[in-house]
PDB file of C-alpha atoms in Angstrom:
ATOM      1  CA  MET A1434     -23.003  42.568  34.340  1.00 75.00           C
ATOM      2  CA  ASP A1435     -24.476  46.060  34.624  1.00 81.00           C
ATOM      3  CA  MET A1436     -27.059  46.803  37.300  1.00 82.00           C
ATOM      4  CA  PRO A1437     -30.592  47.148  35.909  1.00 83.00           C
ATOM      5  CA  ARG A1438     -31.847  50.715  35.615  1.00 90.00           C
ATOM      6  CA  PRO A1439     -35.389  52.090  35.481  1.00 94.00           C
ATOM      7  CA  GLY A1440     -36.808  52.151  31.957  1.00 93.00           C
ATOM      8  CA  PRO A1441     -39.972  53.289  30.167  1.00 92.00           C
ATOM      9  CA  ALA A1442     -42.250  50.903  32.123  1.00 92.00           C
ATOM     10  CA  HIS A1443     -40.910  52.354  35.378  1.00 95.00           C
ATOM     11  CA  ALA A1444     -41.573  55.885  34.131  1.00 95.00           C
ATOM     12  CA  LEU A1445     -45.208  54.978  33.437  1.00 93.00           C
ATOM     13  CA  LEU A1446     -45.546  53.474  36.906  1.00 95.00           C
ATOM     14  CA  MET A1447     -44.041  56.558  38.576  1.00 96.00           C
ATOM     15  CA  ARG A1448     -46.917  58.628  37.181  1.00 95.00           C
ATOM     16  CA  LEU A1449     -48.825  57.203  40.161  1.00 97.00           C
ATOM     17  CA  ALA A1450     -46.324  58.700  42.631  1.00 97.00           C
ATOM     18  CA  GLY A1451     -47.859  61.342  44.879  1.00 97.00           C
ATOM     19  CA  ASN A1452     -50.648  61.900  47.390  1.00 98.00           C
ATOM     20  CA  TRP A1453     -54.161  61.054  46.259  1.00 98.00           C
ATOM     21  CA  SER A1454     -57.691  61.327  47.646  1.00 98.00           C
ATOM     22  CA  GLY A1455     -61.049  60.465  46.161  1.00 98.00           C
ATOM     23  CA  THR A1456     -64.536  59.087  46.422  1.00 98.00           C
ATOM     24  CA  GLU A1457     -65.159  55.368  46.251  1.00 98.00           C
ATOM     25  CA  GLN A1458     -68.175  53.169  45.762  1.00 98.00           C
ATOM     26  CA  LEU A1459     -68.064  49.634  47.164  1.00 96.00           C
ATOM     27  CA  SER A1460     -70.483  46.878  46.193  1.00 95.00           C
ATOM     28  CA  PRO A1461     -71.926  44.495  48.763  1.00 89.00           C
ATOM     29  CA  SER A1462     -69.519  41.614  49.319  1.00 83.00           C
ATOM     30  CA  PRO A1463     -68.580  38.939  51.863  1.00 78.00           C
ATOM     31  CA  TRP A1464     -66.674  41.723  53.692  1.00 79.00           C
ATOM     32  CA  GLY A1465     -69.535  44.172  54.144  1.00 83.00           C
ATOM     33  CA  PRO A1466     -72.648  45.893  52.835  1.00 88.00           C
ATOM     34  CA  GLY A1467     -70.793  48.206  50.447  1.00 91.00           C
ATOM     35  CA  GLY A1468     -71.542  51.899  50.126  1.00 95.00           C
ATOM     36  CA  ALA A1469     -69.684  55.158  49.748  1.00 97.00           C
ATOM     37  CA  ALA A1470     -66.164  55.679  51.091  1.00 97.00           C
ATOM     38  CA  ILE A1471     -63.229  58.048  50.843  1.00 98.00           C
ATOM     39  CA  GLY A1472     -59.900  56.601  49.746  1.00 98.00           C
ATOM     40  CA  ARG A1473     -56.499  58.159  50.363  1.00 98.00           C
ATOM     41  CA  SER A1474     -53.150  56.900  49.181  1.00 98.00           C
ATOM     42  CA  THR A1475     -49.545  57.920  49.084  1.00 98.00           C
ATOM     43  CA  CYS A1476     -47.359  56.383  46.398  1.00 98.00           C
ATOM     44  CA  ARG A1477     -43.613  56.949  46.393  1.00 98.00           C
ATOM     45  CA  GLU A1478     -40.617  55.898  44.376  1.00 98.00           C
ATOM     46  CA  SER A1479     -38.262  53.493  46.121  1.00 97.00           C
ATOM     47  CA  LEU A1480     -35.223  51.283  45.480  1.00 96.00           C
ATOM     48  CA  ASP A1481     -33.521  53.765  43.161  1.00 95.00           C
ATOM     49  CA  GLY A1482     -36.578  54.055  40.936  1.00 96.00           C
ATOM     50  CA  MET A1483     -37.102  50.300  40.568  1.00 97.00           C
ATOM     51  CA  ALA A1484     -40.192  50.122  42.823  1.00 98.00           C
ATOM     52  CA  LEU A1485     -43.282  52.138  43.716  1.00 98.00           C
ATOM     53  CA  LEU A1486     -44.543  51.804  47.296  1.00 98.00           C
ATOM     54  CA  GLN A1487     -48.197  52.480  48.070  1.00 98.00           C
ATOM     55  CA  ASP A1488     -49.898  53.192  51.406  1.00 98.00           C
ATOM     56  CA  TYR A1489     -53.688  53.328  51.382  1.00 98.00           C
ATOM     57  CA  GLU A1490     -56.537  53.944  53.803  1.00 98.00           C
ATOM     58  CA  GLU A1491     -60.281  53.841  53.353  1.00 97.00           C
ATOM     59  CA  GLU A1492     -62.660  55.929  55.443  1.00 97.00           C
ATOM     60  CA  LYS A1493     -66.312  54.999  55.924  1.00 95.00           C
ATOM     61  CA  ASP A1494     -68.751  56.821  58.183  1.00 92.00           C
ATOM     62  CA  GLY A1495     -65.989  59.070  59.563  1.00 94.00           C
ATOM     63  CA  ALA A1496     -63.612  56.270  60.624  1.00 96.00           C
ATOM     64  CA  ILE A1497     -60.760  54.382  58.989  1.00 97.00           C
ATOM     65  CA  ALA A1498     -62.240  51.023  57.978  1.00 95.00           C
ATOM     66  CA  PHE A1499     -59.380  49.508  55.968  1.00 95.00           C
ATOM     67  CA  ARG A1500     -55.654  49.969  55.339  1.00 97.00           C
ATOM     68  CA  GLY A1501     -53.336  48.524  52.725  1.00 97.00           C
ATOM     69  CA  HIS A1502     -49.763  48.536  51.499  1.00 98.00           C
ATOM     70  CA  GLY A1503     -48.752  47.817  47.912  1.00 97.00           C
ATOM     71  CA  VAL A1504     -45.403  47.177  46.254  1.00 98.00           C
ATOM     72  CA  PHE A1505     -45.115  47.594  42.474  1.00 98.00           C
ATOM     73  CA  LEU A1506     -42.120  46.305  40.496  1.00 97.00           C
ATOM     74  CA  ILE A1507     -41.371  45.850  36.820  1.00 96.00           C
ATOM     75  CA  GLU A1508     -40.259  42.301  35.981  1.00 95.00           C
ATOM     76  CA  PRO A1509     -36.983  42.761  34.084  1.00 92.00           C
ATOM     77  CA  ASP A1510     -37.426  40.055  31.436  1.00 90.00           C
ATOM     78  CA  SER A1511     -41.112  40.491  30.564  1.00 94.00           C
ATOM     79  CA  GLN A1512     -41.552  44.181  31.528  1.00 94.00           C
ATOM     80  CA  ASP A1513     -44.799  43.104  33.239  1.00 97.00           C
ATOM     81  CA  VAL A1514     -45.969  45.161  36.210  1.00 98.00           C
ATOM     82  CA  LEU A1515     -46.097  43.061  39.387  1.00 98.00           C
ATOM     83  CA  TRP A1516     -48.162  44.274  42.365  1.00 98.00           C
ATOM     84  CA  TRP A1517     -47.963  42.728  45.824  1.00 97.00           C
ATOM     85  CA  TRP A1518     -50.767  43.805  48.183  1.00 96.00           C
ATOM     86  CA  PHE A1519     -50.948  43.493  51.973  1.00 95.00           C
ATOM     87  CA  ASP A1520     -53.860  44.823  54.021  1.00 94.00           C
ATOM     88  CA  SER A1521     -55.634  44.978  57.346  1.00 94.00           C
ATOM     89  CA  MET A1522     -57.717  41.909  56.507  1.00 88.00           C
ATOM     90  CA  GLY A1523     -54.564  39.856  57.080  1.00 87.00           C
ATOM     91  CA  PHE A1524     -54.727  37.473  54.108  1.00 83.00           C
ATOM     92  CA  PRO A1525     -51.198  36.577  52.952  1.00 83.00           C
ATOM     93  CA  CYS A1526     -50.094  37.781  49.539  1.00 82.00           C
ATOM     94  CA  MET A1527     -49.226  34.434  47.946  1.00 83.00           C
ATOM     95  CA  GLN A1528     -48.459  35.916  44.549  1.00 92.00           C
ATOM     96  CA  PRO A1529     -48.541  39.334  42.928  1.00 97.00           C
ATOM     97  CA  ALA A1530     -51.109  40.617  40.504  1.00 98.00           C
ATOM     98  CA  ARG A1531     -49.547  40.795  37.029  1.00 98.00           C
ATOM     99  CA  GLY A1532     -50.308  43.093  34.153  1.00 98.00           C
ATOM    100  CA  ARG A1533     -49.199  45.660  31.611  1.00 96.00           C
ATOM    101  CA  TRP A1534     -49.725  49.233  30.596  1.00 94.00           C
ATOM    102  CA  GLN A1535     -51.864  49.802  27.520  1.00 94.00           C
ATOM    103  CA  GLY A1536     -51.544  53.526  26.911  1.00 92.00           C
ATOM    104  CA  ASP A1537     -52.745  55.256  30.088  1.00 94.00           C
ATOM    105  CA  VAL A1538     -54.380  52.097  31.481  1.00 96.00           C
ATOM    106  CA  LEU A1539     -52.693  49.553  33.733  1.00 97.00           C
ATOM    107  CA  GLN A1540     -54.606  46.270  33.851  1.00 98.00           C
ATOM    108  CA  LEU A1541     -53.577  43.582  36.332  1.00 98.00           C
ATOM    109  CA  GLU A1542     -54.953  40.153  37.209  1.00 97.00           C
ATOM    110  CA  ARG A1543     -54.447  37.746  40.081  1.00 95.00           C
ATOM    111  CA  ASN A1544     -55.695  34.227  40.706  1.00 92.00           C
ATOM    112  CA  THR A1545     -55.984  32.898  44.259  1.00 86.00           C
ATOM    113  CA  PRO A1546     -57.685  29.923  45.928  1.00 83.00           C
ATOM    114  CA  MET A1547     -60.564  32.318  46.890  1.00 83.00           C
ATOM    115  CA  GLY A1548     -61.079  33.373  43.261  1.00 88.00           C
ATOM    116  CA  ASP A1549     -59.858  35.727  40.571  1.00 93.00           C
ATOM    117  CA  SER A1550     -59.424  39.494  40.642  1.00 95.00           C
ATOM    118  CA  ARG A1551     -58.927  42.133  37.962  1.00 97.00           C
ATOM    119  CA  TYR A1552     -57.553  45.583  38.766  1.00 98.00           C
ATOM    120  CA  ARG A1553     -57.545  48.633  36.518  1.00 98.00           C
ATOM    121  CA  TYR A1554     -55.701  51.929  36.994  1.00 97.00           C
ATOM    122  CA  GLU A1555     -56.852  54.425  34.377  1.00 97.00           C
ATOM    123  CA  LEU A1556     -54.866  57.671  34.326  1.00 95.00           C
ATOM    124  CA  THR A1557     -57.021  60.714  33.605  1.00 91.00           C
ATOM    125  CA  ASP A1558     -56.259  64.408  33.301  1.00 89.00           C
ATOM    126  CA  GLY A1559     -55.038  65.246  36.819  1.00 87.00           C
ATOM    127  CA  GLY A1560     -56.098  61.983  38.446  1.00 95.00           C
ATOM    128  CA  TYR A1561     -56.921  58.339  38.033  1.00 97.00           C
ATOM    129  CA  ARG A1562     -59.790  55.876  38.284  1.00 97.00           C
ATOM    130  CA  PHE A1563     -59.235  52.545  40.037  1.00 98.00           C
ATOM    131  CA  MET A1564     -61.528  49.540  39.733  1.00 98.00           C
ATOM    132  CA  ILE A1565     -61.576  46.044  41.210  1.00 97.00           C
ATOM    133  CA  GLU A1566     -63.608  43.180  39.793  1.00 97.00           C
ATOM    134  CA  ASN A1567     -63.816  39.806  41.562  1.00 94.00           C
ATOM    135  CA  ARG A1568     -64.961  36.357  40.553  1.00 94.00           C
ATOM    136  CA  PHE A1569     -65.155  34.071  43.552  1.00 87.00           C
ATOM    137  CA  ALA A1570     -64.831  30.299  43.230  1.00 80.00           C
ATOM    138  CA  GLN A1571     -68.607  29.767  42.998  1.00 83.00           C
ATOM    139  CA  GLN A1572     -69.235  32.586  40.461  1.00 84.00           C
ATOM    140  CA  ALA A1573     -69.311  32.311  36.663  1.00 90.00           C
ATOM    141  CA  ASP A1574     -68.673  36.004  35.934  1.00 95.00           C
ATOM    142  CA  PHE A1575     -66.654  38.907  37.326  1.00 94.00           C
ATOM    143  CA  THR A1576     -68.569  41.531  39.303  1.00 93.00           C
ATOM    144  CA  GLU A1577     -67.450  45.024  40.230  1.00 95.00           C
ATOM    145  CA  PHE A1578     -66.312  45.196  43.833  1.00 95.00           C
ATOM    146  CA  MET A1579     -64.993  48.746  44.005  1.00 96.00           C
ATOM    147  CA  ARG A1580     -64.579  51.888  41.919  1.00 98.00           C
ATOM    148  CA  GLY A1581     -62.827  55.084  42.929  1.00 98.00           C
ATOM    149  CA  ASP A1582     -61.905  58.399  41.334  1.00 98.00           C
ATOM    150  CA  TYR A1583     -58.842  60.114  42.796  1.00 98.00           C
ATOM    151  CA  ARG A1584     -57.173  63.499  42.506  1.00 98.00           C
ATOM    152  CA  ARG A1585     -53.760  64.700  43.608  1.00 96.00           C
ATOM    153  CA  VAL A1586     -53.674  66.469  46.965  1.00 96.00           C
ATOM    154  CA  GLY A1587     -51.044  68.530  48.700  1.00 82.00           C
TER     155      GLY A1587
END
């Protein structure tokens, strides 16, 4: 059996590789009052092009308020994008978010005991927009939790 090699879905994912910085807007949530923030991330190819690793930090009021680490893989059989997320809040990542590219948009979803989340990476000319929508167990509809617009740096 031949070893799997990166394919077209990996190439789309690697468009996120690089150093990024941008402005964010957070909505009030169980984790805080919301407000403006600055987000910075570094995404890099790993595992011979089979994975994208992501390191993220969020700055509010001049101090780092949140950090995260993401691991993206392409599931070989389905070609779905899988995204595991670990962060400074300490909740375990029980399962990855799962999604697909539709043109320049990567949409992912994850269901957890706390509720459901939708994530959207929208590639733009020279950058990307990232959005999170949550629907907690007691809510009927999704609400926007966070939106950020990022540009390449360095």
